Amino acid sequence: TIRSSRRTLVTSIDPSHGLTEEQLAIQELATDFAVKEMLPNMAEWDEKEYFPVATMRAAAALGFGAIYATEDFGGTGLNRLDASIIFEALSRGCTSTTAYISIHNMCAWMIDHFGNPSQREQWVPQLASMEKFASYCLTEPGSGSDAASLSTSAKKDESDLVLNGSKAFISGGGDTDVYLVMCRTGSDGPRGISCVLVEKGTPGLSFGKKEKKVGWNSQPTRMVIFEDCRIPASNIIGNEGQGFNIAMKGLNGGRINIASCSLGAAQASIENAADHAKVRKQFSKPLANFQNTQFRLAEMSTEVVASRLLVRNAAVALQENHPDTVTLCSMAKYYATEKCFQVINEALQLYGGYGYLKDYPVQQYLRDCRVHMILEGTNEVMRLLIARHVLSD
Ligand code: FAD
Ligand code: 2MC
């Protein structure tokens, strides 16, 4: 039988193209919030290294705290494509803040999806409202890309677990309330890892100094340190030994979300650069009249549309449990974060010297997006995952 297989999703230069009525409404809500509540403050949050708790809670009131957690315990119950649309829209308002919100969302989903009913009932509502903030703790000083080699230990002592070790580069670390910690409860390798929840205030939990960073300044980054930190064994999320799997499943969505943040920043940078090129005159004509400017803008727009296609395709694959989900998420993350960074850099160039000034947002988008090629799995790790698929039998 012949089946009509016309795709309904037509992504174009305008990020609203190809969306359903409901998605358009969600996008409008997020864009409106980004433009009114975030954009006017983004330079100051960056400059003062201010973690905008009240603004994030206002975003949570719109449903952006636990976007793709189920509605069972207060999640918003949207799908992964909806989440990508929201993060892309928010990112133009402040990429760094949006990226933190995306990590918080990843944690809320991990608890909602893998937690037991009492953990879900206790934590999901507080995370959905952002009354409490969450951090994701995988990386260690000695274990970054080789995450399965992590050494933070959690040893059983009657009905408790006693944690020792440290986590590096933890987003939100020190300012957040709930830490999802990947730790070793068993043998070497991925199968000896469990995911546990540690609350701020637990004796034996402490934090390193606030890191000084190139970007992502509206959110703190600190080491998270465990010294005989005792938690009830009932704080294990999912099963003992399932932690690496939970961490990776969380990151598949995280990688789409981070790529979506890069998309929003690149889209905004193109729009700003095009506006600038229309008004700024040199050699008696607007910059937009030079063919170099036109060709650059054409290439930049094409790369952003290509990135968005990959990101939205991966979001649908993840939602529908497509067998190639890991590969498609990796492709979307590496392509979008790399191309969008280049696009933002081109936009900065089109501004000339003004692009280098903090009076214009393009340099902040650039600084904030640089790290997207490094975190949630470096783009080399993304290539490694894709290559494994290509070379598999
Ligand atoms: P390394 O693993 O030492 O890598 C160094 C270089 O070697 C990279 O270019 C890498 O791609 C390359 N490389 C490594 N292995 C291979 C290989 N097999 N083949 C080819 N190249 C390879 N982590 C968390 O758990 N939670 C967080 O909230 C968090 N937030 C972060 C926030 C910021 C601002 C930063 C900078 C990092 C954050 N991270 C977080 C850590 C981040 O995930 C790691 O930095 C990242 O995974 C890379 O690990 P690494 O820094 O140890 O680099
Ligand atoms: N989704 C689902 N399962 C995955 C997966 C993914 N993305 N990646 C790996 N797995 C599974 C894999 O299938 C295997 O399962 P099984 O044992 O059932 O076959 C298991 O996990 C172990 O994987 P590998 O055998 O591939 O282990 P290896 O050590 O060779 O490679 C690697 C693992 C490199 C892919 C992993 O360590 C990795 O992703 N490293 C990057 C670390 C990272 O992303 N850190 C980000 C920290 S968070 C952050 O930066 C934030 C800002 C929040």
PDB file of C-alpha atoms in Angstrom, residues 156-323:
ATOM      1  CA  LYS A 156      26.854   0.635  52.944  1.00  0.00           C
ATOM      2  CA  ASP A 157      26.650   1.001  56.712  1.00  0.00           C
ATOM      3  CA  GLU A 158      23.517  -0.734  57.973  1.00  0.00           C
ATOM      4  CA  SER A 159      20.645   1.194  56.406  1.00  0.00           C
ATOM      5  CA  ASP A 160      22.848   4.124  55.351  1.00  0.00           C
ATOM      6  CA  LEU A 161      25.297   4.959  52.577  1.00  0.00           C
ATOM      7  CA  VAL A 162      28.483   6.834  53.423  1.00  0.00           C
ATOM      8  CA  LEU A 163      29.860   8.962  50.581  1.00  0.00           C
ATOM      9  CA  ASN A 164      33.477   9.976  50.052  1.00  0.00           C
ATOM     10  CA  GLY A 165      34.993  11.757  47.068  1.00  0.00           C
ATOM     11  CA  SER A 166      34.452  14.905  45.048  1.00  0.00           C
ATOM     12  CA  LYS A 167      32.619  16.147  41.989  1.00  0.00           C
ATOM     13  CA  ALA A 168      34.051  18.862  39.739  1.00  0.00           C
ATOM     14  CA  PHE A 169      32.379  21.640  37.728  1.00  0.00           C
ATOM     15  CA  ILE A 170      28.937  21.223  39.268  1.00  0.00           C
ATOM     16  CA  SER A 171      26.461  23.694  37.789  1.00  0.00           C
ATOM     17  CA  GLY A 172      24.480  25.389  40.526  1.00  0.00           C
ATOM     18  CA  GLY A 173      26.796  23.744  43.089  1.00  0.00           C
ATOM     19  CA  GLY A 174      26.614  25.402  46.507  1.00  0.00           C
ATOM     20  CA  ASP A 175      23.474  27.393  45.658  1.00  0.00           C
ATOM     21  CA  THR A 176      21.210  24.437  44.890  1.00  0.00           C
ATOM     22  CA  ASP A 177      19.293  22.187  47.268  1.00  0.00           C
ATOM     23  CA  VAL A 178      19.201  18.734  45.695  1.00  0.00           C
ATOM     24  CA  TYR A 179      22.250  16.875  44.328  1.00  0.00           C
ATOM     25  CA  LEU A 180      21.861  13.851  42.068  1.00  0.00           C
ATOM     26  CA  VAL A 181      25.183  12.147  42.581  1.00  0.00           C
ATOM     27  CA  MET A 182      26.599   9.293  40.518  1.00  0.00           C
ATOM     28  CA  CYS A 183      28.737   7.227  42.886  1.00  0.00           C
ATOM     29  CA  ARG A 184      30.352   3.835  43.127  1.00  0.00           C
ATOM     30  CA  THR A 185      28.397   1.291  45.161  1.00  0.00           C
ATOM     31  CA  GLY A 186      29.870  -1.755  43.430  1.00  0.00           C
ATOM     32  CA  SER A 187      32.657  -2.955  41.143  1.00  0.00           C
ATOM     33  CA  ASP A 188      34.680  -0.937  38.590  1.00  0.00           C
ATOM     34  CA  GLY A 189      33.011   0.186  35.351  1.00  0.00           C
ATOM     35  CA  PRO A 190      29.534   1.468  34.542  1.00  0.00           C
ATOM     36  CA  ARG A 191      27.625  -1.323  36.287  1.00  0.00           C
ATOM     37  CA  GLY A 192      29.042  -0.493  39.714  1.00  0.00           C
ATOM     38  CA  ILE A 193      27.548   3.006  39.731  1.00  0.00           C
ATOM     39  CA  SER A 194      24.386   4.169  41.500  1.00  0.00           C
ATOM     40  CA  CYS A 195      22.510   7.460  41.412  1.00  0.00           C
ATOM     41  CA  VAL A 196      21.760   8.910  44.848  1.00  0.00           C
ATOM     42  CA  LEU A 197      20.029  12.047  46.069  1.00  0.00           C
ATOM     43  CA  VAL A 198      21.907  14.193  48.582  1.00  0.00           C
ATOM     44  CA  GLU A 199      20.262  17.197  50.214  1.00  0.00           C
ATOM     45  CA  LYS A 200      22.117  20.402  50.958  1.00  0.00           C
ATOM     46  CA  GLY A 201      22.760  20.618  54.677  1.00  0.00           C
ATOM     47  CA  THR A 202      23.674  16.938  55.029  1.00  0.00           C
ATOM     48  CA  PRO A 203      26.720  16.713  57.330  1.00  0.00           C
ATOM     49  CA  GLY A 204      29.834  15.854  55.293  1.00  0.00           C
ATOM     50  CA  LEU A 205      28.626  17.711  52.179  1.00  0.00           C
ATOM     51  CA  SER A 206      30.627  20.843  51.320  1.00  0.00           C
ATOM     52  CA  PHE A 207      31.536  22.987  48.339  1.00  0.00           C
ATOM     53  CA  GLY A 208      34.649  24.383  46.692  1.00  0.00           C
ATOM     54  CA  LYS A 209      35.208  27.997  45.690  1.00  0.00           C
ATOM     55  CA  LYS A 210      33.014  29.572  43.032  1.00  0.00           C
ATOM     56  CA  GLU A 211      34.857  29.067  39.712  1.00  0.00           C
ATOM     57  CA  LYS A 212      35.706  32.116  37.567  1.00  0.00           C
ATOM     58  CA  LYS A 213      34.434  31.383  34.070  1.00  0.00           C
ATOM     59  CA  VAL A 214      34.468  32.746  30.492  1.00  0.00           C
ATOM     60  CA  GLY A 215      30.671  32.526  30.337  1.00  0.00           C
ATOM     61  CA  TRP A 216      27.770  30.827  32.113  1.00  0.00           C
ATOM     62  CA  ASN A 217      28.214  33.540  34.740  1.00  0.00           C
ATOM     63  CA  SER A 218      24.580  33.752  35.843  1.00  0.00           C
ATOM     64  CA  GLN A 219      24.999  30.334  37.451  1.00  0.00           C
ATOM     65  CA  PRO A 220      27.636  29.283  39.964  1.00  0.00           C
ATOM     66  CA  THR A 221      29.966  26.358  39.278  1.00  0.00           C
ATOM     67  CA  ARG A 222      31.653  24.665  42.233  1.00  0.00           C
ATOM     68  CA  MET A 223      33.240  21.446  43.359  1.00  0.00           C
ATOM     69  CA  VAL A 224      30.944  19.301  45.479  1.00  0.00           C
ATOM     70  CA  ILE A 225      32.802  17.443  48.215  1.00  0.00           C
ATOM     71  CA  PHE A 226      31.751  14.417  50.266  1.00  0.00           C
ATOM     72  CA  GLU A 227      33.572  13.557  53.492  1.00  0.00           C
ATOM     73  CA  ASP A 228      31.886  10.700  55.329  1.00  0.00           C
ATOM     74  CA  CYS A 229      28.619  12.131  54.089  1.00  0.00           C
ATOM     75  CA  ARG A 230      25.884   9.852  55.422  1.00  0.00           C
ATOM     76  CA  ILE A 231      22.546   9.464  53.635  1.00  0.00           C
ATOM     77  CA  PRO A 232      19.796   6.863  53.994  1.00  0.00           C
ATOM     78  CA  ALA A 233      20.155   4.000  51.476  1.00  0.00           C
ATOM     79  CA  SER A 234      16.551   4.770  50.539  1.00  0.00           C
ATOM     80  CA  ASN A 235      17.941   7.848  48.702  1.00  0.00           C
ATOM     81  CA  ILE A 236      19.092   5.650  45.825  1.00  0.00           C
ATOM     82  CA  ILE A 237      17.218   6.655  42.672  1.00  0.00           C
ATOM     83  CA  GLY A 238      16.250   3.571  40.662  1.00  0.00           C
ATOM     84  CA  ASN A 239      18.116   0.360  41.409  1.00  0.00           C
ATOM     85  CA  GLU A 240      21.569  -0.066  42.854  1.00  0.00           C
ATOM     86  CA  GLY A 241      23.972  -0.348  39.891  1.00  0.00           C
ATOM     87  CA  GLN A 242      21.594   1.457  37.524  1.00  0.00           C
ATOM     88  CA  GLY A 243      23.194   4.884  38.069  1.00  0.00           C
ATOM     89  CA  PHE A 244      25.292   5.093  34.917  1.00  0.00           C
ATOM     90  CA  ASN A 245      22.305   4.150  32.805  1.00  0.00           C
ATOM     91  CA  ILE A 246      20.172   6.803  34.536  1.00  0.00           C
ATOM     92  CA  ALA A 247      22.927   9.394  34.091  1.00  0.00           C
ATOM     93  CA  MET A 248      23.249   8.667  30.350  1.00  0.00           C
ATOM     94  CA  LYS A 249      19.479   8.598  29.770  1.00  0.00           C
ATOM     95  CA  GLY A 250      19.262  11.991  31.455  1.00  0.00           C
ATOM     96  CA  LEU A 251      22.051  13.327  29.270  1.00  0.00           C
ATOM     97  CA  ASN A 252      20.436  12.269  25.998  1.00  0.00           C
ATOM     98  CA  GLY A 253      17.732  14.835  26.702  1.00  0.00           C
ATOM     99  CA  GLY A 254      20.271  17.206  28.236  1.00  0.00           C
ATOM    100  CA  ARG A 255      22.277  17.185  25.009  1.00  0.00           C
ATOM    101  CA  ILE A 256      19.193  18.186  22.990  1.00  0.00           C
ATOM    102  CA  ASN A 257      18.433  20.911  25.525  1.00  0.00           C
ATOM    103  CA  ILE A 258      21.949  22.372  25.443  1.00  0.00           C
ATOM    104  CA  ALA A 259      21.885  22.303  21.630  1.00  0.00           C
ATOM    105  CA  SER A 260      18.545  24.158  21.805  1.00  0.00           C
ATOM    106  CA  CYS A 261      20.163  26.842  23.973  1.00  0.00           C
ATOM    107  CA  SER A 262      22.832  27.318  21.271  1.00  0.00           C
ATOM    108  CA  LEU A 263      20.090  27.589  18.638  1.00  0.00           C
ATOM    109  CA  GLY A 264      18.318  30.386  20.481  1.00  0.00           C
ATOM    110  CA  ALA A 265      21.539  32.352  20.953  1.00  0.00           C
ATOM    111  CA  ALA A 266      22.509  31.929  17.277  1.00  0.00           C
ATOM    112  CA  GLN A 267      19.046  32.908  16.048  1.00  0.00           C
ATOM    113  CA  ALA A 268      19.113  36.059  18.163  1.00  0.00           C
ATOM    114  CA  SER A 269      22.652  36.872  16.990  1.00  0.00           C
ATOM    115  CA  ILE A 270      21.641  36.632  13.317  1.00  0.00           C
ATOM    116  CA  GLU A 271      18.588  38.833  13.839  1.00  0.00           C
ATOM    117  CA  ASN A 272      20.653  41.423  15.724  1.00  0.00           C
ATOM    118  CA  ALA A 273      23.454  41.384  13.143  1.00  0.00           C
ATOM    119  CA  ALA A 274      20.976  41.754  10.259  1.00  0.00           C
ATOM    120  CA  ASP A 275      19.362  44.755  11.970  1.00  0.00           C
ATOM    121  CA  HIS A 276      22.782  46.298  12.568  1.00  0.00           C
ATOM    122  CA  ALA A 277      23.833  45.693   8.943  1.00  0.00           C
ATOM    123  CA  LYS A 278      20.765  47.537   7.700  1.00  0.00           C
ATOM    124  CA  VAL A 279      21.525  50.726   9.645  1.00  0.00           C
ATOM    125  CA  ARG A 280      25.309  50.892   9.934  1.00  0.00           C
ATOM    126  CA  LYS A 281      26.832  52.658   6.947  1.00  0.00           C
ATOM    127  CA  GLN A 282      30.388  52.480   5.643  1.00  0.00           C
ATOM    128  CA  PHE A 283      31.636  53.587   2.207  1.00  0.00           C
ATOM    129  CA  SER A 284      28.342  55.509   1.947  1.00  0.00           C
ATOM    130  CA  LYS A 285      26.107  52.486   2.055  1.00  0.00           C
ATOM    131  CA  PRO A 286      24.588  50.123   4.623  1.00  0.00           C
ATOM    132  CA  LEU A 287      26.749  47.101   5.475  1.00  0.00           C
ATOM    133  CA  ALA A 288      23.806  44.994   4.265  1.00  0.00           C
ATOM    134  CA  ASN A 289      24.516  46.178   0.725  1.00  0.00           C
ATOM    135  CA  PHE A 290      27.909  44.480   0.622  1.00  0.00           C
ATOM    136  CA  GLN A 291      27.688  41.057  -0.942  1.00  0.00           C
ATOM    137  CA  ASN A 292      30.009  39.680   1.743  1.00  0.00           C
ATOM    138  CA  THR A 293      27.450  40.649   4.399  1.00  0.00           C
ATOM    139  CA  GLN A 294      24.636  39.084   2.388  1.00  0.00           C
ATOM    140  CA  PHE A 295      26.495  35.832   1.765  1.00  0.00           C
ATOM    141  CA  ARG A 296      27.548  35.595   5.401  1.00  0.00           C
ATOM    142  CA  LEU A 297      23.951  36.048   6.593  1.00  0.00           C
ATOM    143  CA  ALA A 298      22.799  33.455   4.057  1.00  0.00           C
ATOM    144  CA  GLU A 299      25.337  30.914   5.297  1.00  0.00           C
ATOM    145  CA  MET A 300      24.603  31.657   8.949  1.00  0.00           C
ATOM    146  CA  SER A 301      20.856  31.223   8.454  1.00  0.00           C
ATOM    147  CA  THR A 302      21.385  27.978   6.571  1.00  0.00           C
ATOM    148  CA  GLU A 303      23.548  26.567   9.381  1.00  0.00           C
ATOM    149  CA  VAL A 304      20.965  27.501  11.991  1.00  0.00           C
ATOM    150  CA  VAL A 305      18.146  25.875  10.029  1.00  0.00           C
ATOM    151  CA  ALA A 306      20.288  22.733   9.537  1.00  0.00           C
ATOM    152  CA  SER A 307      21.039  22.687  13.261  1.00  0.00           C
ATOM    153  CA  ARG A 308      17.385  23.132  14.174  1.00  0.00           C
ATOM    154  CA  LEU A 309      16.386  20.277  11.872  1.00  0.00           C
ATOM    155  CA  LEU A 310      18.860  17.970  13.603  1.00  0.00           C
ATOM    156  CA  VAL A 311      17.816  19.107  17.079  1.00  0.00           C
ATOM    157  CA  ARG A 312      14.084  18.735  16.473  1.00  0.00           C
ATOM    158  CA  ASN A 313      14.613  15.411  14.708  1.00  0.00           C
ATOM    159  CA  ALA A 314      16.578  14.116  17.720  1.00  0.00           C
ATOM    160  CA  ALA A 315      13.915  15.417  20.115  1.00  0.00           C
ATOM    161  CA  VAL A 316      11.239  13.436  18.269  1.00  0.00           C
ATOM    162  CA  ALA A 317      13.526  10.369  18.153  1.00  0.00           C
ATOM    163  CA  LEU A 318      14.030  10.551  21.917  1.00  0.00           C
ATOM    164  CA  GLN A 319      10.330  11.051  22.544  1.00  0.00           C
ATOM    165  CA  GLU A 320       9.435   8.060  20.376  1.00  0.00           C
ATOM    166  CA  ASN A 321      12.245   5.847  21.616  1.00  0.00           C
ATOM    167  CA  HIS A 322      13.787   5.474  18.172  1.00  0.00           C
ATOM    168  CA  PRO A 323      16.553   2.832  18.172  1.00  0.00           C
TER     169      PRO A 323
END
